[in-house]
Amino acid sequence: MGARQHISANVNGDPVEFLAEPGTTLLDALRDELGLTGSKEGCGSGDCGACSVTLDGRLVCSCLVLAVEAQGRRITTIEGMADGGTLHPLQQKFLEHAALQCGFCTPGILVAAKALLDVNPDPTEVEARYWLAGNLCRCTGYDKVIRAVMDAAADLRQERV
Amino acid sequence: MSDVIDRPAAKAQFKVVGTRPVRPDGADKVTGKAAYGADLMLPGMLTGKIKRSPHAHARIIAIDTKKARALAGVKAVITAADFPDLASEEMAGGESAANVRDIALNCMARNAALYEGHAVAAVAATSASIADEALALIEVTYEVLPHVIDVEAAMAPGAPLLHADIFTKGVEPAPTTPSNIAHRHDLTRGDVNAGFAEADAIAEGRYTTAAVHQGYIEPHACVATFGADGQCQVWSASQGHFAVRTLCAKILGLDTSDIRVTPAEIGGGFGGKTTVYLEPLALALSRQCGAPVRMVMARDEVFRATGPTSGAVIEVKLGARRDGTITAGQIVLKYQAGAFPGSPVHPGVMTALACYDIPNFTITGYDVVTNSPKVTAYRAPGAPISAFGVESAVDDLALKLGMDPIALREKNAVRDGMKAAYGPTFRNIGYVETLEAIRDHPHYQAPLGPNQGRGVAVGFWFNIGGDSTAAVQITDDGAAVVATGNPDIGGSRASMAMMAAEVLGLPIEKVRPIVADTASIGYSMLTGGSRTTFATGMAVTQAAQQIVTDLKRRAAQIWEVAVDQVEWLDGAAVCRDPAKGELTLAALAAKSGETGGPIGAQVSLNAQGAGPGFGAHICDVEVDPETGGVTILRYTAAQDVGRAIHPAYVEGQVQGGVAQGIGWALNEEYIFDTDGKMENAGFLDYRVPVASDLPMIDTILVEVANPRHPFGAKGVGEVPIVPPLGAVANAVRAAIGVRMTDLPLSPPKIRAAIDGR
């Protein structure tokens, strides 16, 4: 344990400030200091993807990022995905396709899937499967997850036209 | 993608049942709002952590907690001395009996640590880092003992003994010396020697499976608070909050009525969250310090101290006549129980031949304690293991007889009116229909390339009913709230709401389902045994039906007609006298004060007639001869589902079960070092299937309605994990021409088999 440090960052578009021990992960800071419990800890070792967030637009496991590394940076979590009361098309497609069962891995998968569609609006099924290979889901067998992502991608391409 | 095969008369019979609405709890789960076990925070909450044994087997000589207690910020330290020393007591559980003393000793070791990771002490502190520091300051003196993990080594004479008081049950005369064999189970029919004498072909093998974990992504988590007046509250992610209440009461010596348990959202369970690990410790810590305590396991703790299911040895011998009639079967099952008795070998015995009509068989099962985590239920507990052996042997039998593997299974299939291997007579089963469904599916004729192979396997699970409670209330604007006592793991709120909507004649959006805490709804057995949609759904349906009866009475009162003049149609009372018009639910709700008060009904029942389920799967693989790696090319699963209330979630259950079965077959295993310590206690090295490992999983829902359920439903969640182990292994055999008998079918084993061809 060491002295807590003061961190200023931007989370989901809003400026935030919090204190964190040098060893505290970004995930713990999001959950315990900022009350953003949508990001989940499934493993704490970067193997399950349930804590996926973007850091300056890049997809990361927030359990592998130190809270102090967030200083001055821009973080997006699952809580920042919907536009107010309007769900993002990925969120909507996950509901329509029944692409979640317990829902625990869902926030991380949605954040990761959005990061995919941001860089590759027209992924093949194989590309989607490999992009999401870092997000474990034990309930669904991924079938409906992949269908929901592909369907959302198609809708988003349509919107762009 | 997915087919639904059902009886024509059933089509369009329902307005809501059988459709695919968005689940009522969906928005919270895609926006991160849903609160799981670790998401709850209370003012003044402390962090609880557990000190665990580094040894697989050791006597606990002494535990010195003085230094830990003296550390600033430490508020409570507990050991087994803080719990009553319970007598052995069997209690009915979800799918199997449980011994309360064993569960207590599994939560906190008393005199002996029986596996690496066994809890020996716990602390509560003002921060996680102080709690970690305190754990390091607890001094435990151990006398390390020899350990045994391999099931056959544990059965051998002279093996290190885990418990001095285990005298094998089920053996006559009762043994006079203790052993690690807790229980022997026998199931026999006919004359097995005569049966083999009739056989023209014999297939036999010795198969092994490794211990595998349920692998839910959410680690165990809870918050507990122990009031100064003895009133306790627990919030936890569990498959059964009533079971948490009962177990906490017994383990802590409290009154059940003093504990209120509120179910958090649960991040997967698959049977692994049907017992307690943290809740009694969190309550004991809170009792000591007066503050709420949150405990959350790290992933390595989940692997080392919870789950898994048994590693096992399966010996199978089958005999058949030239025409494919199976005449005899002989099966021996040896299952690891982990540190305390209670492996799922008994259901393994009962299900082993449940798909087959065989006149002569003997099945023997051994429940064997080992220095590994106490096994916990895992989806169709015990059945995938015995099915792996049987389905491999049936595949070999088909090869020897030159028969199509589906035709061989059809020839020996159980049908309505036949007596099951485990006793009862089958009624209204859809097993043959699932075999026909895969036989006729295009997958079965799809061309295969080099190094590719196709496997078929079948599986069975009982499904259960049991105690459930549901309460349905009508709101003042004519909508409904449905409360049940079953945690929603995979979309059960949707099916509960749909059944109520169907009966009440409401659109699904007008029915709001909740999962109520132990003080707010009547007793309900846990969510397990594939029972919730069947049993709790029956309670919901009956409560809604009672409300409809009451609404007709109320309408008759308003109209001043006899009640038999009133019908309930599409959410409104309609009078046979057209002049009266209709009274909608909203209109009746608005007038409820004049017709008898608030509208609602609660039903508690013990649901009978769950109806067993069958699955038939086809798997195609490609084996890379260079690496020994196996790729799943195609997978099709047909299942006898009764009636799919929400077909998308039924498909999801089937797909998820198949994925877990594929992981069991190909990748997953507990690996222990020579000291009995788990070497792969993380998701990097214990590799569950990821998205890029799997193809789309086609499902065929075979609907043969279960007459014991108002909508024909039966359990669906467990059957789909039973066939994949055999289906994958049979496909690999077809691809490489060698029978693989030891799971997981990891690349080195397959390379060795290819090299040995």
mmCIF file of N, CA and C in Angstrom, chain A residues 12 14 17 33 57 60 64 79 85 95 106 115 120 122 125 131 137:
data_model
loop_
_atom_site.group_PDB
_atom_site.id
_atom_site.type_symbol
_atom_site.label_atom_id
_atom_site.label_comp_id
_atom_site.label_asym_id
_atom_site.label_seq_id
_atom_site.Cartn_x
_atom_site.Cartn_y
_atom_site.Cartn_z
ATOM 1 N N ASN A 12 -16.544 8.666 -20.071
ATOM 2 C CA ASN A 12 -17.813 8.765 -20.807
ATOM 3 C C ASN A 12 -18.198 10.219 -21.086
ATOM 4 N N ASP A 14 -17.382 12.885 -19.376
ATOM 5 C CA ASP A 14 -17.421 13.783 -18.224
ATOM 6 C C ASP A 14 -16.067 13.805 -17.518
ATOM 7 N N GLU A 17 -12.611 13.060 -11.069
ATOM 8 C CA GLU A 17 -11.416 13.057 -10.228
ATOM 9 C C GLU A 17 -11.599 11.988 -9.177
ATOM 10 N N GLU A 33 -14.436 3.656 -6.887
ATOM 11 C CA GLU A 33 -14.317 5.103 -6.664
ATOM 12 C C GLU A 33 -15.381 5.868 -7.445
ATOM 13 N N GLY A 57 -9.725 5.601 -26.921
ATOM 14 C CA GLY A 57 -10.247 4.943 -28.106
ATOM 15 C C GLY A 57 -9.737 3.533 -28.330
ATOM 16 N N VAL A 60 -9.074 -1.963 -24.135
ATOM 17 C CA VAL A 60 -8.169 -2.539 -23.133
ATOM 18 C C VAL A 60 -8.975 -3.307 -22.100
ATOM 19 N N LEU A 64 -6.021 -4.656 -16.341
ATOM 20 C CA LEU A 64 -4.585 -4.666 -16.633
ATOM 21 C C LEU A 64 -4.019 -3.254 -16.739
ATOM 22 N N GLU A 79 -21.273 2.121 -19.558
ATOM 23 C CA GLU A 79 -22.248 3.144 -19.151
ATOM 24 C C GLU A 79 -22.309 4.293 -20.156
ATOM 25 N N GLY A 85 -31.376 7.741 -23.151
ATOM 26 C CA GLY A 85 -32.287 6.612 -23.020
ATOM 27 C C GLY A 85 -32.372 5.749 -24.268
ATOM 28 N N LEU A 95 -30.379 -7.609 -27.477
ATOM 29 C CA LEU A 95 -31.684 -7.943 -26.898
ATOM 30 C C LEU A 95 -32.539 -8.715 -27.901
ATOM 31 N N THR A 106 -21.698 -9.510 -20.826
ATOM 32 C CA THR A 106 -22.300 -8.683 -21.876
ATOM 33 C C THR A 106 -21.701 -7.278 -21.978
ATOM 34 N N ALA A 115 -15.836 -1.461 -30.390
ATOM 35 C CA ALA A 115 -14.471 -1.137 -30.825
ATOM 36 C C ALA A 115 -14.165 -1.801 -32.171
ATOM 37 N N ASN A 120 -13.731 -1.558 -38.115
ATOM 38 C CA ASN A 120 -14.079 -2.449 -39.227
ATOM 39 C C ASN A 120 -15.601 -2.558 -39.308
ATOM 40 N N ASP A 122 -17.511 -3.610 -41.506
ATOM 41 C CA ASP A 122 -18.075 -4.735 -42.266
ATOM 42 C C ASP A 122 -17.264 -6.007 -42.009
ATOM 43 N N GLU A 125 -17.674 -13.023 -40.413
ATOM 44 C CA GLU A 125 -17.942 -13.771 -39.178
ATOM 45 C C GLU A 125 -16.632 -14.176 -38.513
ATOM 46 N N TRP A 131 -11.903 -11.191 -33.212
ATOM 47 C CA TRP A 131 -11.868 -9.947 -32.428
ATOM 48 C C TRP A 131 -12.417 -10.186 -31.023
ATOM 49 N N CYS A 137 -17.558 -15.939 -22.866
ATOM 50 C CA CYS A 137 -18.954 -16.088 -22.487
ATOM 51 C C CYS A 137 -19.152 -17.567 -22.243
#
